[in-house]
Structure formats: structure tokens, C-alpha cells
Amino acid sequence: MIEVKSLSKSYGVFKAVDDLSFTVRAGQVLGFLGPNGAGKSTTMKMLTGFLTPTSGTALINGIDVVENSVLARKTIGYLPEGAPSYGEMTVQQFLGFVARARLIDKNSVAVSVDRAIEKLNLSDVKHQVIETLSKGFKRRVGLAQAIIHDPQILILDEPTDGLDPNQKREVRRLIRAMAKDKIIIISTHILEEVEAVCNRVMIIAEGRLLADDSPQALIMRSRYHNAVSLVVDAAEKVASILGELPQVARVELNEGELTLFPAGDGLFEAVTATISANQWQVSALRLEAGRLDEVFHTITSGGAAA
Ligand SMILES: Nc1ncnc2c1ncn2[C@@H]1O[C@H](COP(=O)(O)OP(=O)(O)OP(=O)(O)O)[C@@H](O)[C@H]1O
Ligand SMILES: [Mg+2]
């Protein structure tokens, strides 16, 4: 369990992290979302003992990260922002070095290194010097070192940044597979990633916690929740007819797409019935779950989403 207690970090008069408190339990995959400079990386650095808080602290399974940093770090795997490593080593040498630094038993070092290499699909480059690897492969090496000691807690700062689409999927699959009995905290700017891997989201801006909820609950705060969007010929005429339906509260036409906002239940059925009755040519039609980007924007630009 991680217990964060009034954690703050100031640089001079500037508060990068401002009085954060929250608890994370095993099985939770927590996503930090927030604009650039929100304090996500700073918070992660304090949780992993790389940065001393100005005030407050965090307990990792009851161990204080400020008072007992070395012990607290043992159960944590950490992928720092930008995935720094030792560029002059080969992948295998670096992972071996990390394994020994993690005090993995001498007889288990090779097995741990092989396991991490296999999990991150690094076998083809294991003898290559890290500084000659592409950005995505460097990130994969960073992920491999984070899981080398099979830690109970994983803190991953933008784990899929710079990965190709296949590797993004692969890393998300890996995170989901590891999630069951671990605590995983990731930061990301990719909203689909939050929906794909997280079961809890914290939206942070200017060092403060603005929302703490499940992705599904956040999406339901969107004004698009249960709206119906369609692409249709003669959109303006269609808009004025559909706008008369009692189930429609409001109509918007944006870049050729018509969106109908609900006034109570039954909107989708009413719209499809009207489309058939009028034999309109519809090339796309969907019931919206909600839009996380809109919720993110609303929350981080001052107003709380309804
Ligand atoms: N050593 C430092 N001295 C002064 N200000 C700093 C220092 N380190 C970080 N900051 C500031 O603290 C704020 C939070 O930075 P942080 O890296 O935590 O943001 P972030 O949420 O991770 O952003 P991003 O999404 O861009 O990674 C920023 O305004 C940053 O400029
Ligand atoms: Mg960051």
C-alpha cells in the first residue's frame, strides 16, 4: 500500500506539488493525468525517494520514504522520465548491473535479466550498446530495468512515450498482466492509455489534485455522455428536424458532424426511427460514451465538469 500524506515540493516560492494526499492499494493501476508542468514527475520522484519533499511524506507498505528511503525503494520499480541509463553498456550488461545493484541473489541474476529481456522483446538487441539504440528501444530497456526485481510497486513515468503502436500495445498488455497483485502508477498524456490500462485516474494541475475517479466515471462527466453523433447529407436540414424531437436538448454541427445532446432517455432510438422514416443517407452514427479529452480540458482549465 502507498499512503501519500500532504506531500509538497517547492522551488523557491513556486509550488510544484501542493499538498497531495491519497492512498493506493494492490490491484490498482493509477494514472496521473495533467498538463505539462502539473507536478506528475515531481510527485513520482518523491514517491521513489529521488527527491526530498519540502513537507509531507509517503509511506510505502508502512515505510517512510523520507526517513527510510533505501528500504522503501526496495519494493519499487521506477522508470524515470526519459528513461535514463548507462549509454556505454550493452543492454545485457546494464540489466545485469541493475540486477546486482538491486541485490538480486548472484545465482538468480542471469535468470532475472533473461526474463526482463524476454518481457520487453529485447533479445535481438541484448548485445547492443544502449546509446546506439533507437528511442523506443531505450524506453524498453528502461522498462526492463524497472521490473528486473519483480517489484510489488511500479512507478512508470510516461512508459509508452516514443514507442511504436505495436510496442505501445505490448507494454499496455504487460502492465495489465502485472496489475493483479501489484500497485502500478503511470503518468501519461495519452488519454486512450488511461482507458486501456488504468482503473483509477488522478487529474493533477498546478501541483493540486483536481479529480480522483475511475476512467468510466470520469467519462460519464462528459457533456457528450449519451449524446448521438452522425454524419449525414444535408446536415443543416436534418439538424433542424432532429432538433424538434423532445429527446433532444441541443444540436451542434461541427466539421460536418452533427451531435445531438440528450434531454432524458430514448435519444438513440428516436434518432434512428427518424432517420428511417425520412430515408436520410447516413454515413456514420454512434451513441457516445463521453469524451475524456473534453473532461480533461474542463477540469484542468478551471471549471469542474458537471
Ligand atoms: N529543479 C527544479 N527547479 C525549479 N523548478 C522545477 C525543478 N524541477 C521541476 N520544476 C518545475 O516544477 C513543475 C512540475 O514539473 P514536473 O516535471 O513534475 O511536471 P510534469 O507534470 O511531469 O510535466 P510533463 O507532463 O511535462 O512531464 C514545472 O513547472 C517544472 O518547471
Ligand atoms: Mg513529467
Tab-separated table of C-alpha atoms and ligand atoms in Angstrom:
chain	number	residue	atom	x	y	z
A	1	MET	CA	0.000	0.000	0.000
A	2	ILE	CA	1.112	3.560	-0.684
A	3	GLU	CA	-0.080	6.322	1.638
A	4	VAL	CA	0.705	9.830	0.496
A	5	LYS	CA	0.367	12.419	3.212
A	6	SER	CA	0.249	16.148	2.466
A	7	LEU	CA	3.111	15.831	0.017
A	8	SER	CA	4.507	19.168	-1.190
A	9	LYS	CA	7.536	20.332	-3.158
A	10	SER	CA	8.528	23.959	-3.596
A	11	TYR	CA	11.248	25.514	-5.715
A	12	GLY	CA	11.730	28.902	-4.087
A	13	VAL	CA	8.265	30.406	-3.891
A	14	PHE	CA	6.959	28.141	-6.680
A	15	LYS	CA	4.902	25.165	-5.521
A	16	ALA	CA	5.416	22.301	-7.973
A	17	VAL	CA	3.413	19.885	-5.796
A	18	ASP	CA	0.887	21.320	-3.394
A	19	ASP	CA	-0.410	19.235	-0.513
A	20	LEU	CA	-1.227	15.930	-2.232
A	21	SER	CA	-2.818	13.179	-0.149
A	22	PHE	CA	-4.052	9.825	-1.428
A	23	THR	CA	-3.836	6.082	-0.832
A	24	VAL	CA	-3.171	3.378	-3.429
A	25	ARG	CA	-3.793	-0.334	-2.878
A	26	ALA	CA	-2.709	-3.543	-4.590
A	27	GLY	CA	-4.619	-4.193	-7.800
A	28	GLN	CA	-4.875	-0.529	-8.625
A	29	VAL	CA	-3.403	0.865	-11.808
A	30	LEU	CA	-3.408	4.564	-11.147
A	31	GLY	CA	-2.930	7.023	-13.991
A	32	PHE	CA	-1.594	10.522	-13.383
A	33	LEU	CA	-3.046	12.885	-15.948
A	34	GLY	CA	-2.236	16.538	-16.145
A	35	PRO	CA	-0.892	19.309	-18.357
A	36	ASN	CA	2.864	19.774	-18.835
A	37	GLY	CA	4.380	21.067	-15.610
A	38	ALA	CA	1.484	19.803	-13.463
A	39	GLY	CA	3.818	18.080	-10.993
A	40	LYS	CA	3.389	14.443	-12.097
A	41	SER	CA	7.095	13.641	-12.443
A	42	THR	CA	7.938	15.592	-9.282
A	43	THR	CA	5.404	13.522	-7.328
A	44	MET	CA	6.833	10.284	-8.737
A	45	LYS	CA	10.371	11.354	-7.836
A	46	MET	CA	9.293	11.948	-4.248
A	47	LEU	CA	7.467	8.591	-4.032
A	48	THR	CA	10.590	6.815	-5.263
A	49	GLY	CA	12.946	8.620	-2.904
A	50	PHE	CA	14.802	10.526	-5.631
A	51	LEU	CA	13.634	13.916	-4.432
A	52	THR	CA	13.088	15.054	-0.859
A	53	PRO	CA	9.680	16.621	-0.192
A	54	THR	CA	9.556	20.176	1.140
A	55	SER	CA	6.891	18.920	3.508
A	56	GLY	CA	4.723	15.855	3.963
A	57	THR	CA	5.770	12.311	3.174
A	58	ALA	CA	4.678	8.968	1.745
A	59	LEU	CA	4.620	5.527	3.297
A	60	ILE	CA	5.445	2.536	1.103
A	61	ASN	CA	3.989	-0.511	2.861
A	62	GLY	CA	4.366	1.443	6.068
A	63	ILE	CA	7.963	2.528	5.369
A	64	ASP	CA	8.568	6.265	5.269
A	65	VAL	CA	10.260	7.381	2.024
A	66	VAL	CA	11.890	10.352	3.724
A	67	GLU	CA	13.155	8.652	6.878
A	68	ASN	CA	13.934	5.268	5.377
A	69	SER	CA	14.475	5.891	1.694
A	70	VAL	CA	16.741	2.918	0.924
A	71	LEU	CA	14.386	0.362	2.443
A	72	ALA	CA	11.305	1.982	0.882
A	73	ARG	CA	12.900	1.827	-2.581
A	74	LYS	CA	13.446	-1.936	-2.416
A	75	THR	CA	9.863	-2.787	-3.255
A	76	ILE	CA	9.622	-0.170	-6.018
A	77	GLY	CA	10.491	-0.387	-9.698
A	78	TYR	CA	10.853	3.047	-11.257
A	79	LEU	CA	11.009	4.218	-14.838
A	80	PRO	CA	12.151	7.838	-14.658
A	81	GLU	CA	11.058	10.426	-17.194
A	82	GLY	CA	13.092	9.971	-20.399
A	83	ALA	CA	14.312	6.525	-19.255
A	84	PRO	CA	17.939	7.413	-18.470
A	85	SER	CA	20.505	4.594	-18.373
A	86	TYR	CA	24.230	3.963	-18.878
A	87	GLY	CA	24.702	4.511	-22.595
A	88	GLU	CA	28.092	2.846	-22.924
A	89	MET	CA	26.885	-0.533	-21.607
A	90	THR	CA	25.163	-3.192	-23.669
A	91	VAL	CA	21.548	-3.969	-22.790
A	92	GLN	CA	22.530	-7.212	-21.108
A	93	GLN	CA	25.394	-5.613	-19.147
A	94	PHE	CA	23.179	-2.773	-17.965
A	95	LEU	CA	20.383	-5.083	-16.823
A	96	GLY	CA	22.929	-7.280	-15.058
A	97	PHE	CA	24.330	-4.203	-13.346
A	98	VAL	CA	20.862	-3.116	-12.209
A	99	ALA	CA	20.076	-6.644	-11.006
A	100	ARG	CA	23.231	-6.684	-8.866
A	101	ALA	CA	22.552	-3.159	-7.590
A	102	ARG	CA	19.102	-4.427	-6.606
A	103	LEU	CA	20.933	-7.116	-4.604
A	104	ILE	CA	19.330	-9.958	-6.506
A	105	ASP	CA	20.919	-13.235	-5.454
A	106	LYS	CA	24.029	-13.965	-7.567
A	107	ASN	CA	22.606	-17.219	-8.896
A	108	SER	CA	19.395	-15.513	-9.983
A	109	VAL	CA	20.877	-12.517	-11.807
A	110	ALA	CA	21.049	-14.234	-15.224
A	111	VAL	CA	17.501	-15.577	-14.922
A	112	SER	CA	16.159	-12.139	-13.904
A	113	VAL	CA	17.962	-10.454	-16.798
A	114	ASP	CA	16.681	-13.020	-19.306
A	115	ARG	CA	13.141	-12.698	-18.010
A	116	ALA	CA	13.202	-8.898	-18.350
A	117	ILE	CA	14.756	-9.148	-21.836
A	118	GLU	CA	12.043	-11.548	-22.900
A	119	LYS	CA	9.188	-9.494	-21.436
A	120	LEU	CA	10.289	-6.344	-23.263
A	121	ASN	CA	11.221	-8.117	-26.533
A	122	LEU	CA	14.855	-7.070	-26.286
A	123	SER	CA	16.562	-10.325	-27.321
A	124	ASP	CA	17.633	-9.014	-30.733
A	125	VAL	CA	19.480	-6.071	-29.186
A	126	LYS	CA	20.773	-7.542	-25.952
A	127	HIS	CA	24.418	-7.267	-27.076
A	128	GLN	CA	23.987	-3.762	-28.492
A	129	VAL	CA	25.387	-0.684	-26.734
A	130	ILE	CA	22.473	1.292	-25.282
A	131	GLU	CA	23.448	4.692	-26.720
A	132	THR	CA	23.173	3.242	-30.248
A	133	LEU	CA	19.592	2.076	-29.690
A	134	SER	CA	16.585	3.935	-31.058
A	135	LYS	CA	14.441	5.984	-28.651
A	136	GLY	CA	11.769	3.305	-28.347
A	137	PHE	CA	14.288	0.570	-27.589
A	138	LYS	CA	15.914	2.779	-24.924
A	139	ARG	CA	12.491	3.139	-23.315
A	140	ARG	CA	12.065	-0.635	-23.408
A	141	VAL	CA	15.429	-1.028	-21.653
A	142	GLY	CA	14.165	1.474	-19.050
A	143	LEU	CA	11.071	-0.640	-18.514
A	144	ALA	CA	13.141	-3.805	-18.299
A	145	GLN	CA	15.306	-2.342	-15.501
A	146	ALA	CA	12.151	-1.232	-13.650
A	147	ILE	CA	10.770	-4.790	-13.481
A	148	ILE	CA	14.068	-6.642	-13.020
A	149	HIS	CA	13.480	-7.408	-9.323
A	150	ASP	CA	9.774	-8.173	-9.851
A	151	PRO	CA	8.800	-5.301	-7.543
A	152	GLN	CA	5.447	-5.091	-5.823
A	153	ILE	CA	5.135	-1.423	-6.776
A	154	LEU	CA	5.821	0.015	-10.216
A	155	ILE	CA	6.084	3.722	-10.855
A	156	LEU	CA	6.365	4.440	-14.566
A	157	ASP	CA	6.767	7.977	-15.874
A	158	GLU	CA	5.287	8.033	-19.394
A	159	PRO	CA	6.064	4.352	-20.059
A	160	THR	CA	4.870	4.274	-23.675
A	161	ASP	CA	6.254	7.633	-24.777
A	162	GLY	CA	8.105	7.151	-28.057
A	163	LEU	CA	7.091	3.532	-28.589
A	164	ASP	CA	5.662	2.344	-31.899
A	165	PRO	CA	1.970	1.312	-31.909
A	166	ASN	CA	2.769	-2.393	-31.577
A	167	GLN	CA	5.079	-1.825	-28.624
A	168	LYS	CA	2.543	0.517	-27.008
A	169	ARG	CA	0.043	-2.327	-27.134
A	170	GLU	CA	2.625	-4.769	-25.855
A	171	VAL	CA	3.620	-2.563	-22.899
A	172	ARG	CA	-0.023	-1.927	-22.028
A	173	ARG	CA	-0.633	-5.664	-22.120
A	174	LEU	CA	2.366	-6.181	-19.848
A	175	ILE	CA	1.093	-3.561	-17.387
A	176	ARG	CA	-2.362	-5.153	-17.306
A	177	ALA	CA	-0.834	-8.601	-16.816
A	178	MET	CA	1.289	-7.392	-13.890
A	179	ALA	CA	-1.521	-5.368	-12.321
A	180	LYS	CA	-3.333	-8.082	-10.428
A	181	ASP	CA	-1.198	-8.227	-7.316
A	182	LYS	CA	0.827	-5.029	-7.719
A	183	ILE	CA	0.405	-1.319	-7.359
A	184	ILE	CA	1.156	0.457	-10.600
A	185	ILE	CA	1.291	4.213	-11.044
A	186	ILE	CA	1.815	5.586	-14.537
A	187	SER	CA	1.821	9.085	-15.932
A	188	THR	CA	0.699	9.650	-19.468
A	189	HIS	CA	-0.579	12.219	-21.932
A	190	ILE	CA	-2.363	9.556	-23.958
A	191	LEU	CA	-5.988	9.526	-22.922
A	192	GLU	CA	-6.771	6.176	-24.581
A	193	GLU	CA	-3.980	4.699	-22.500
A	194	VAL	CA	-5.809	5.671	-19.343
A	195	GLU	CA	-8.923	3.902	-20.581
A	196	ALA	CA	-6.873	0.905	-21.734
A	197	VAL	CA	-4.847	0.215	-18.579
A	198	CYS	CA	-5.944	2.278	-15.568
A	199	ASN	CA	-8.713	1.537	-13.116
A	200	ARG	CA	-8.188	4.838	-11.350
A	201	VAL	CA	-7.277	8.291	-12.625
A	202	MET	CA	-5.975	11.325	-10.822
A	203	ILE	CA	-6.077	14.603	-12.691
A	204	ILE	CA	-3.405	16.965	-11.420
A	205	ALA	CA	-2.808	20.586	-12.410
A	206	GLU	CA	-0.516	23.164	-10.831
A	207	GLY	CA	0.516	20.603	-8.245
A	208	ARG	CA	-3.007	20.059	-6.965
A	209	LEU	CA	-5.370	17.112	-7.162
A	210	LEU	CA	-8.467	18.081	-9.171
A	211	ALA	CA	-10.160	14.722	-9.723
A	212	ASP	CA	-9.749	11.161	-8.447
A	213	ASP	CA	-12.100	8.661	-10.058
A	214	SER	CA	-12.411	5.632	-12.321
A	215	PRO	CA	-11.953	6.302	-16.067
A	216	GLN	CA	-15.578	5.247	-16.642
A	217	ALA	CA	-16.895	7.675	-14.028
A	218	LEU	CA	-14.782	10.494	-15.463
A	219	ILE	CA	-16.069	9.805	-18.972
A	220	MET	CA	-19.631	9.967	-17.660
A	221	ARG	CA	-18.956	13.537	-16.536
A	222	SER	CA	-18.549	14.493	-20.201
A	223	ARG	CA	-21.316	16.534	-21.747
A	224	TYR	CA	-21.099	14.061	-24.642
A	225	HIS	CA	-22.181	11.185	-22.388
A	226	ASN	CA	-25.224	9.581	-24.129
A	227	ALA	CA	-25.126	12.095	-26.975
A	228	VAL	CA	-25.661	10.840	-30.527
A	229	SER	CA	-23.317	11.905	-33.321
A	230	LEU	CA	-23.935	11.370	-37.010
A	231	VAL	CA	-22.642	12.291	-40.422
A	232	VAL	CA	-25.418	12.833	-42.918
A	233	ASP	CA	-26.133	14.615	-46.221
A	234	ALA	CA	-27.954	17.963	-45.905
A	235	ALA	CA	-26.862	18.172	-42.282
A	236	GLU	CA	-28.446	21.561	-41.610
A	237	LYS	CA	-31.895	20.456	-42.704
A	238	VAL	CA	-31.533	17.217	-40.708
A	239	ALA	CA	-30.372	19.228	-37.694
A	240	SER	CA	-33.465	21.385	-37.694
A	241	ILE	CA	-35.792	18.370	-37.949
A	242	LEU	CA	-33.986	16.332	-35.254
A	243	GLY	CA	-33.783	19.438	-33.064
A	244	GLU	CA	-37.584	19.280	-32.750
A	245	LEU	CA	-37.522	15.834	-31.090
A	246	PRO	CA	-38.488	16.001	-27.409
A	247	GLN	CA	-35.464	13.750	-26.594
A	248	VAL	CA	-33.052	16.384	-27.985
A	249	ALA	CA	-31.829	19.143	-25.665
A	250	ARG	CA	-29.381	20.731	-28.064
A	251	VAL	CA	-27.910	20.301	-31.540
A	252	GLU	CA	-24.367	21.135	-32.634
A	253	LEU	CA	-22.840	20.928	-36.091
A	254	ASN	CA	-19.057	20.625	-36.088
A	255	GLU	CA	-16.926	19.962	-39.169
A	256	GLY	CA	-19.730	18.104	-40.911
A	257	GLU	CA	-20.634	16.027	-37.857
A	258	LEU	CA	-23.950	16.545	-36.164
A	259	THR	CA	-24.153	15.968	-32.410
A	260	LEU	CA	-27.464	15.721	-30.554
A	261	PHE	CA	-27.387	16.141	-26.786
A	262	PRO	CA	-29.966	14.215	-24.766
A	263	ALA	CA	-32.952	15.543	-22.850
A	264	GLY	CA	-33.679	12.377	-20.889
A	265	ASP	CA	-33.815	8.781	-22.179
A	266	GLY	CA	-34.511	7.287	-25.588
A	267	LEU	CA	-32.482	9.652	-27.760
A	268	PHE	CA	-30.733	6.993	-29.854
A	269	GLU	CA	-33.986	5.140	-30.628
A	270	ALA	CA	-35.778	8.373	-31.532
A	271	VAL	CA	-32.953	9.424	-33.857
A	272	THR	CA	-32.721	6.062	-35.659
A	273	ALA	CA	-36.515	5.979	-36.111
A	274	THR	CA	-36.497	9.492	-37.585
A	275	ILE	CA	-33.616	8.585	-39.915
A	276	SER	CA	-35.501	5.547	-41.279
A	277	ALA	CA	-38.761	7.445	-41.628
A	278	ASN	CA	-37.026	10.140	-43.704
A	279	GLN	CA	-34.667	7.720	-45.526
A	280	TRP	CA	-31.701	10.004	-44.902
A	281	GLN	CA	-28.286	8.917	-46.201
A	282	VAL	CA	-26.272	8.462	-43.004
A	283	SER	CA	-22.577	7.533	-43.344
A	284	ALA	CA	-21.779	7.367	-39.608
A	285	LEU	CA	-23.897	7.107	-36.498
A	286	ARG	CA	-22.845	6.488	-32.929
A	287	LEU	CA	-24.006	6.691	-29.351
A	288	GLU	CA	-21.300	8.490	-27.375
A	289	ALA	CA	-19.919	7.139	-24.092
A	290	GLY	CA	-18.375	10.531	-23.382
A	291	ARG	CA	-15.122	12.195	-24.292
A	292	LEU	CA	-12.231	12.066	-21.858
A	293	ASP	CA	-10.378	14.865	-23.683
A	294	GLU	CA	-13.282	17.209	-23.069
A	295	VAL	CA	-13.480	16.216	-19.378
A	296	PHE	CA	-9.715	16.724	-19.040
A	297	HIS	CA	-9.974	20.149	-20.658
A	298	THR	CA	-12.908	21.222	-18.497
A	299	ILE	CA	-11.254	20.097	-15.261
A	300	THR	CA	-7.795	21.478	-15.989
A	301	SER	CA	-8.985	24.805	-17.365
A	302	GLY	CA	-10.765	25.859	-14.232
A	303	GLY	CA	-14.362	24.606	-14.320
A	304	ALA	CA	-15.307	21.253	-12.822
A	305	ALA	CA	-17.142	19.042	-15.323
A	306	ALA	CA	-20.750	18.598	-14.234
B	1	LIG	N1	14.768	21.644	-10.173
B	1	LIG	C1	13.752	22.465	-10.451
B	1	LIG	N2	13.816	23.796	-10.239
B	1	LIG	C2	12.774	24.612	-10.497
B	1	LIG	N3	11.583	24.186	-10.984
B	1	LIG	C3	11.453	22.888	-11.219
B	1	LIG	C4	12.506	21.941	-10.972
B	1	LIG	N4	12.064	20.715	-11.305
B	1	LIG	C5	10.795	20.876	-11.736
B	1	LIG	N5	10.409	22.160	-11.684
B	1	LIG	C6	9.102	22.704	-12.059
B	1	LIG	O1	8.089	22.004	-11.366
B	1	LIG	C7	6.909	21.908	-12.175
B	1	LIG	C8	6.442	20.481	-12.237
B	1	LIG	O2	7.319	19.725	-13.054
B	1	LIG	P1	7.072	18.200	-13.397
B	1	LIG	O3	8.253	17.738	-14.156
B	1	LIG	O4	6.717	17.487	-12.157
B	1	LIG	O5	5.780	18.281	-14.336
B	1	LIG	P2	5.032	17.111	-15.113
B	1	LIG	O6	3.630	17.109	-14.647
B	1	LIG	O7	5.796	15.856	-15.010
B	1	LIG	O8	5.054	17.675	-16.610
B	1	LIG	P3	5.250	16.904	-18.021
B	1	LIG	O9	3.876	16.468	-18.424
B	1	LIG	O10	5.740	17.987	-18.923
B	1	LIG	O11	6.219	15.798	-17.841
B	1	LIG	C9	7.284	22.519	-13.523
B	1	LIG	O12	6.801	23.841	-13.566
B	1	LIG	C10	8.796	22.480	-13.523
B	1	LIG	O13	9.338	23.506	-14.326
B	2	MG	MG	6.750	14.673	-16.347
